[in-house]
Amino acid sequence: MTGKEIREAFLRFFEERGHQILPSASLIPHNDPSILWTAAGMVPFKPFFTGQAVPEYKRVTTCQKCIRTPDIESVGRTARHHTFFEMLGNFSFGDYFKEKAIPWAWEFVTEHLKLPADKLWITIYLDDDEAFDIWHNVVGVPAERIVRMGKDTNFWEIGVGPCGPCSEIYVDLGETRGCGSPNCGVGCDCDRFLEIWNLVFIQFFRDEEGNYSPLKNKGIDTGMGLERVASVLQQVNSNFDTDLFREIMDFTANMVGQKYGQDARVDLALKVIADHCRAVTFAVNDGALPGNEGRGYVIRRLLRRAVRFGRVLGVHEPFLYKVAGAVINQMATAYPDLKQRTDHILRVIRTEEERFLETLAAGSDILASLISEARAAGKTEISGQDAFRLYDTFGFPLELTREIASEQGLSVDEDGFTAAMEEQRRRARSARQETEYLSERGVMYKALREELGETRFVGYGTLTADANVLALLKDGLQEISAVAGEEVEIILDVTPCYAESGGQVADYATLTGPDLEVEIYSVNKPVEGLFVHRGKVVSGVLKRHDSVKVEVDARRRQDTARNHSATHLLHKALKQVLGDHVNQAGSLVEPDRLRFDFTHYAALTPEELKQVEELVNQAVLANLSVDVFETSLSKAKAMGAAALFGEKYGKQVRVVKMGDFSLELCGGTHLTCTAEVGLFKIINETSVGAGLRRIEAVTGPGVLRYLAAKEEQLQEIAAVIKSPEHELVRRVEALVQQNKSLEQEIEALRGKLARAEVQDILGQVQEVKGVPVLAAVVAAPDMDNLRSMVDMLRDKLGSGVILLGSKAGEKVNLVAAVTKDLVGRGLHAGNLVKQIAKMVGGGGGGRPDMAQAGGKDPSKLKEAIDQVIAVVEGQIK
């Protein structure tokens, strides 16, 4: 069976058994900051297992895209390590349990995948007699092929939250794949017994004390690695030899004129490139972009590692974007959104490749400098730390450092490099966060929701509501009351307050009752359906079970709605001006401004910014009606509604329509017509990462404040240059031209003074062992002028050594030169200036014929210059 056939067979099998097939979630976890990547099929369903959210379907099956990166260095060197893989899974949220999950798993692997029953082994948790009974008595697996294993392998738990025992299905691949040990069996580290499917039985809840209590609604969470199963069914020794990889590897091999299976180094490169390119392609498709931290750093590292392995294949120009095209061609049937975003994916990858090649060039320059310094110091080795810095900062491969250093007669401290690499891995391991199903506070809020019920949100239609105080919390503990001056969390049965989400900030509000006033300054939803209001009691006493009136700050809500509606208009305008590749990558909607991040590859030109701004303002002035309605997700997509990329939506969605201009899925608060935006003004446009831009803008009152500030600025400038405002441009142009003329005149005078000073100091030349040496303190305003004086003196001398120093404020500038005829006698400008710089509290260096340095102690300059003769005398051979 091909990978595609296995994928389809699995999903169809569980669909026939009442499971809803859901598309793969984004690789970027939604609303889960605890993890960088979706690393397992259950990640999108964490809220359903914890009870934070209520699932639409009790039974679900998926083929989930996953990324895991703890063992990047092992990719290609082993049969099973990958950064990107697909996990097939079936899930039950309080519906069926072991009694169905186990027989279904056996039925699928034996009857649909046709795996021989006598080659299958089962593991269960030590005391899971229930699972043993089903495997043995119901399914019919012989007792001797059911292995009981310990908590470290067969009990799934991470911190506080739902957990439970596991049962795994292994395939015996035969003695030829084994280690030969008489004790070889399931669980051995060799390749004979391969785990293909893990069934997790979510049946307990672990509290912070480590106590386990049975869950009322038990769950099933299974994961089957598609690549592993494909390797078994296609009877190959490695996942890389399956059709899931070979098509990509063969494409790459043909492109670079190599063949797979003839050279171990070439094979490793082809495997790494195929794996990493799959990961990068899917990650970029899901909205990740190369960067210097977080998931952006992971993408950059994978991409650069793949490019480095391209050099093994003899490729020195951008090529990975072409491999990404092969990935898209192969995977687009299962993931059609790849085709829709092909241009974006290939452009991001190619841009990053080109930047990395520039970085490699910069690394080459630094390596050349390191080699020069090592040779000047009489060393025969590049330090491990320097080699690792080249690798870590510039992506410079150790092999390339070794090769270039060898050409210059130097070696590399590879033990030091390995030690530095291991230290970085140790730091990465200690920094790696565990994924928790649910935090301790999350458990508390979930329990409160189960006890109190969900909060009813009425804020789309009204800004006031009568409500009952269901609970008060201080420092995570429930309280009976709160008095004036105390800050408290409040849970109401009804609220008009918008909770912070989707980039929109929360409402402010006032909560009142008889002799009571509370200022609400934060509202959030720690678990789905529960609104938590944080506020301060201004007067009176707030008590549990009080009846109160809640009033949202109407002006703040309106200003926020202006900016939120404007982001929808901005999004559409950007697409019209720049192209359909533009997609929202994040936003912040506040009362006084909006911030909008979007995918694009270059800074917007002034003309493009002007077009975008005009389009938005045209939509504002057109007074388009803003209509909000609910419909099914499929109907919304059919209407062309834009969705936030990576967002998970239910069957019913909220659509915001602005005339015929904009149509988006959105849960935020909006205006009733676009004219209420007032005016729209872009304040700033910047880069926030490779292929990611940010626009900041203001609306309504914010535009008025912006214009008032600009007007005040103009008035101040007019007063300073004594010109009426309408004459400002002409007057400033005249001043700029006058300034240029004066600068040219000053430079000419400086040149005359420098030439005069050169003539004066030529009389200070001393001869040391037949070498003319000139060392002097001069008046030079900056390093450029100092270098010019050295050049003039060198031309005048013809042969000699020059070192000039000058004071520049609280700093010292030094420039040294050695004419080429003297370099062979051991004289070295870089070493000379470096030694003199130490005397003024600084450092520097450079080439044998020209070098510069700086210092921090001008008071020692004369003393340092007086030492030049002695230093030169020591250098002369």
mmCIF file of C-alpha atoms in Angstrom, residues 75-76 81-85 227 239-253 255 260 266-282 302-303 305-307 309-310 313 319-320 323-324 326-328 330-331:
data_model
loop_
_atom_site.group_PDB
_atom_site.id
_atom_site.type_symbol
_atom_site.label_atom_id
_atom_site.label_comp_id
_atom_site.label_asym_id
_atom_site.label_seq_id
_atom_site.Cartn_x
_atom_site.Cartn_y
_atom_site.Cartn_z
ATOM 1 C CA VAL A 75 17.645 12.585 11.133
ATOM 2 C CA GLY A 76 18.931 10.582 8.185
ATOM 3 C CA HIS A 81 13.924 9.802 13.156
ATOM 4 C CA HIS A 82 12.026 12.641 11.465
ATOM 5 C CA THR A 83 11.263 16.278 12.134
ATOM 6 C CA PHE A 84 7.960 16.182 10.198
ATOM 7 C CA PHE A 85 5.654 13.169 10.177
ATOM 8 C CA GLU A 227 5.758 6.575 7.848
ATOM 9 C CA ASN A 239 11.104 5.059 6.459
ATOM 10 C CA PHE A 240 13.214 6.924 3.902
ATOM 11 C CA ASP A 241 12.820 4.040 1.454
ATOM 12 C CA THR A 242 9.009 4.398 1.396
ATOM 13 C CA ASP A 243 7.172 6.252 -1.348
ATOM 14 C CA LEU A 244 6.576 9.100 1.139
ATOM 15 C CA PHE A 245 10.267 10.018 0.863
ATOM 16 C CA ARG A 246 11.668 8.333 -2.225
ATOM 17 C CA GLU A 247 9.774 10.567 -4.681
ATOM 18 C CA ILE A 248 11.299 13.655 -3.030
ATOM 19 C CA MET A 249 14.763 12.113 -2.719
ATOM 20 C CA ASP A 250 14.765 10.934 -6.348
ATOM 21 C CA PHE A 251 13.683 14.401 -7.490
ATOM 22 C CA THR A 252 16.588 15.965 -5.580
ATOM 23 C CA ALA A 253 19.074 13.357 -6.816
ATOM 24 C CA MET A 255 18.226 17.661 -10.037
ATOM 25 C CA TYR A 260 20.530 7.295 -4.247
ATOM 26 C CA VAL A 266 25.089 11.356 -0.691
ATOM 27 C CA ASP A 267 22.339 9.161 0.800
ATOM 28 C CA LEU A 268 22.544 10.960 4.155
ATOM 29 C CA ALA A 269 22.315 14.341 2.421
ATOM 30 C CA LEU A 270 19.300 13.270 0.349
ATOM 31 C CA LYS A 271 17.505 11.962 3.463
ATOM 32 C CA VAL A 272 18.144 15.111 5.514
ATOM 33 C CA ILE A 273 17.072 17.380 2.658
ATOM 34 C CA ALA A 274 13.843 15.403 2.071
ATOM 35 C CA ASP A 275 12.929 15.345 5.775
ATOM 36 C CA HIS A 276 13.776 18.964 6.531
ATOM 37 C CA CYS A 277 12.145 20.236 3.346
ATOM 38 C CA ARG A 278 8.888 18.481 4.266
ATOM 39 C CA ALA A 279 8.977 20.128 7.698
ATOM 40 C CA VAL A 280 9.804 23.593 6.361
ATOM 41 C CA THR A 281 7.212 23.393 3.556
ATOM 42 C CA PHE A 282 4.364 22.444 5.882
ATOM 43 C CA LEU A 302 16.102 23.152 9.515
ATOM 44 C CA LEU A 303 16.276 25.125 6.291
ATOM 45 C CA ARG A 305 20.838 22.509 7.728
ATOM 46 C CA ALA A 306 19.234 21.280 4.513
ATOM 47 C CA VAL A 307 21.112 23.910 2.490
ATOM 48 C CA PHE A 309 23.739 19.216 3.127
ATOM 49 C CA GLY A 310 23.107 20.521 -0.392
ATOM 50 C CA LEU A 313 25.758 17.203 -3.228
ATOM 51 C CA PHE A 319 17.747 24.770 -4.682
ATOM 52 C CA LEU A 320 15.593 23.912 -1.664
ATOM 53 C CA VAL A 323 12.545 20.475 -3.603
ATOM 54 C CA ALA A 324 9.647 22.152 -1.771
ATOM 55 C CA ALA A 326 8.251 18.380 -5.259
ATOM 56 C CA VAL A 327 6.916 18.065 -1.685
ATOM 57 C CA ILE A 328 3.848 20.090 -2.644
ATOM 58 C CA GLN A 330 3.343 14.809 -3.755
ATOM 59 C CA MET A 331 1.295 15.938 -0.736
#
